[in-house]
Amino acid sequence: AELLFLTDFSSLCSSLCCQCGVPIPPNPANMCVGCLRAQVDITEGIPKQGTLHFCKQCERYLQPPGTWIQCTLESRELLALCLKKIKALLSKVRLIDAGFIWTEPHSKRLKLKLTVQKEVINGAVLQQVFVVEYIVQSQMCEDCHRIEAKDFWKAVVQVRQKTLHKKTFYYLEQLILKHRLHQNTLRIKEIHDGLDFYYSSKQHAQKMVDFLQCTVPSRSKSSQRLISHDIHSNVYNYKSTFSVEIVPICKDNVVCLSPKLAQSLGNMSQICVCIRVTSTIHLIDPSTLQIAEIDGNTYWRHPFNSLFHPKQLEEFIIMDINRVQDKKKGAGAGARSNKHTLAEAWVQKTSELNTDHQYFCCTHLGHILNPGDLVLGFDLANCNLNDEFANKMNPHNIPDVVLIKKSYDRTKRQRRRNWKLKELERDREGMDTDDERQYQDFLEDLEEDEAIRKNVNIYRNADIPVESDTDDDGPPRISLAEMLEDLHISQDATGGEGANMMT
């Protein structure tokens, strides 16, 4: 009797499907789920396939009509982008759940699993799960297209320096790389006396000009040329040109200051040596160790030139050297360098060792020079100076020789150099042996000057093994603590959550 009661109770709480006769719980449609799905498809009209446009260069997806957004695989941003593709068609149903089905990243396929509900016959609510597949097609975005075209530009920054040596440009290149100022450039072109930076907007070019004026002593001027004009919308299309001229003074140049400028710098000698070029020109008087800094504005008000070019450097040998401990300051003298030592030296040209001709000079390199060392310098006693200020100087105030830097074996330095620098990707007109020699000079300057290499990213060269250096008299070297590891990021071939679309 209890079983009959349960059987009769179940028959009272169920009904038969009007299509197949299967007992079902009562519902407004009076149909089972199978028959209801056979009669009504709530996903009808919703596309099961779609297309996404992906830029290989910048790894961005196109959000119609013309916006490119950065999305990683299986991210919320990419899910929203996919749903926007069918948003209008999803308005007839109620979206309950959406998520990605994992696909291999190289397949160029994205699959979405959607759960939707819809009210059907006589108020019955039907829920259905289906899959939408998106095909990822490659399409270059406008920004990357302009970069690849290389000729499409709105502004150009022309950086020039009228010198025979490119030390300042090599230093400037490292500063640009460190601060990532080259990312917005469409093209970098190297010419004989400078670099040209091409940009797609005037704002990016102006940012580069501001950076150059803060890092190297320079002056700039700008101009623009009208390309087209739409008279209906009153829109003008200009191409802007920024000309930046860097002061024509490089490290290790010997300069002759004007009497007025030398007096304003603390009555220092007119013959000085440039020991460094940063945002200012750093000068030192080799006869007194007096130092001074000249910014770009001061230079253009009182311009001066280099007396020699680097190819005129001659090699001398130190015959005798005496370090000067205390030397009285003159009236109104400025600050002196604490990193250099004043010394008096007798030197002889290595090309004149068969003679007894020696030269006497004062030098600021007393802290690294010893008898028998080789040193590079300029011979002022046997040259014809064609300079406005040097020709008016008293000959007794012009030194016979100005020593610049100690000479080391270049081949040995290159073999033991266990570090490297990165370079800008640029179009070159041609690189000769003189450019390579100048680049090696810049690398040697980095090894010898700690103040310069603090502003430069130096990377460890894994191809050259690390060796202990116990030669105290050898050339200066850069310690491992000052080097960075060259980072190479490789993506996982199996993909994963948040992985980038791999091509």
Coordinates of N, CA and C in Angstrom, one line a residue, residues 229-236:
H229 N 46.3 71.2 -47.4 CA 45.3 72.0 -46.6 C 44.0 71.7 -47.1
D230 N 43.1 71.2 -46.2 CA 41.7 70.9 -46.5 C 40.9 72.2 -46.3
I231 N 40.4 72.8 -47.3 CA 39.7 74.1 -47.2 C 38.3 73.8 -46.6
H232 N 37.8 72.6 -46.6 CA 36.4 72.4 -46.1 C 36.4 72.2 -44.6
S233 N 37.4 71.4 -44.1 CA 37.5 71.2 -42.6 C 38.6 72.1 -42.0
N234 N 39.3 72.9 -42.8 CA 40.3 73.9 -42.3 C 41.4 73.1 -41.5
V235 N 41.8 72.0 -42.1 CA 42.9 71.2 -41.5 C 44.1 71.3 -42.3
Y236 N 45.2 71.6 -41.6 CA 46.5 71.8 -42.2 C 47.4 70.7 -41.9

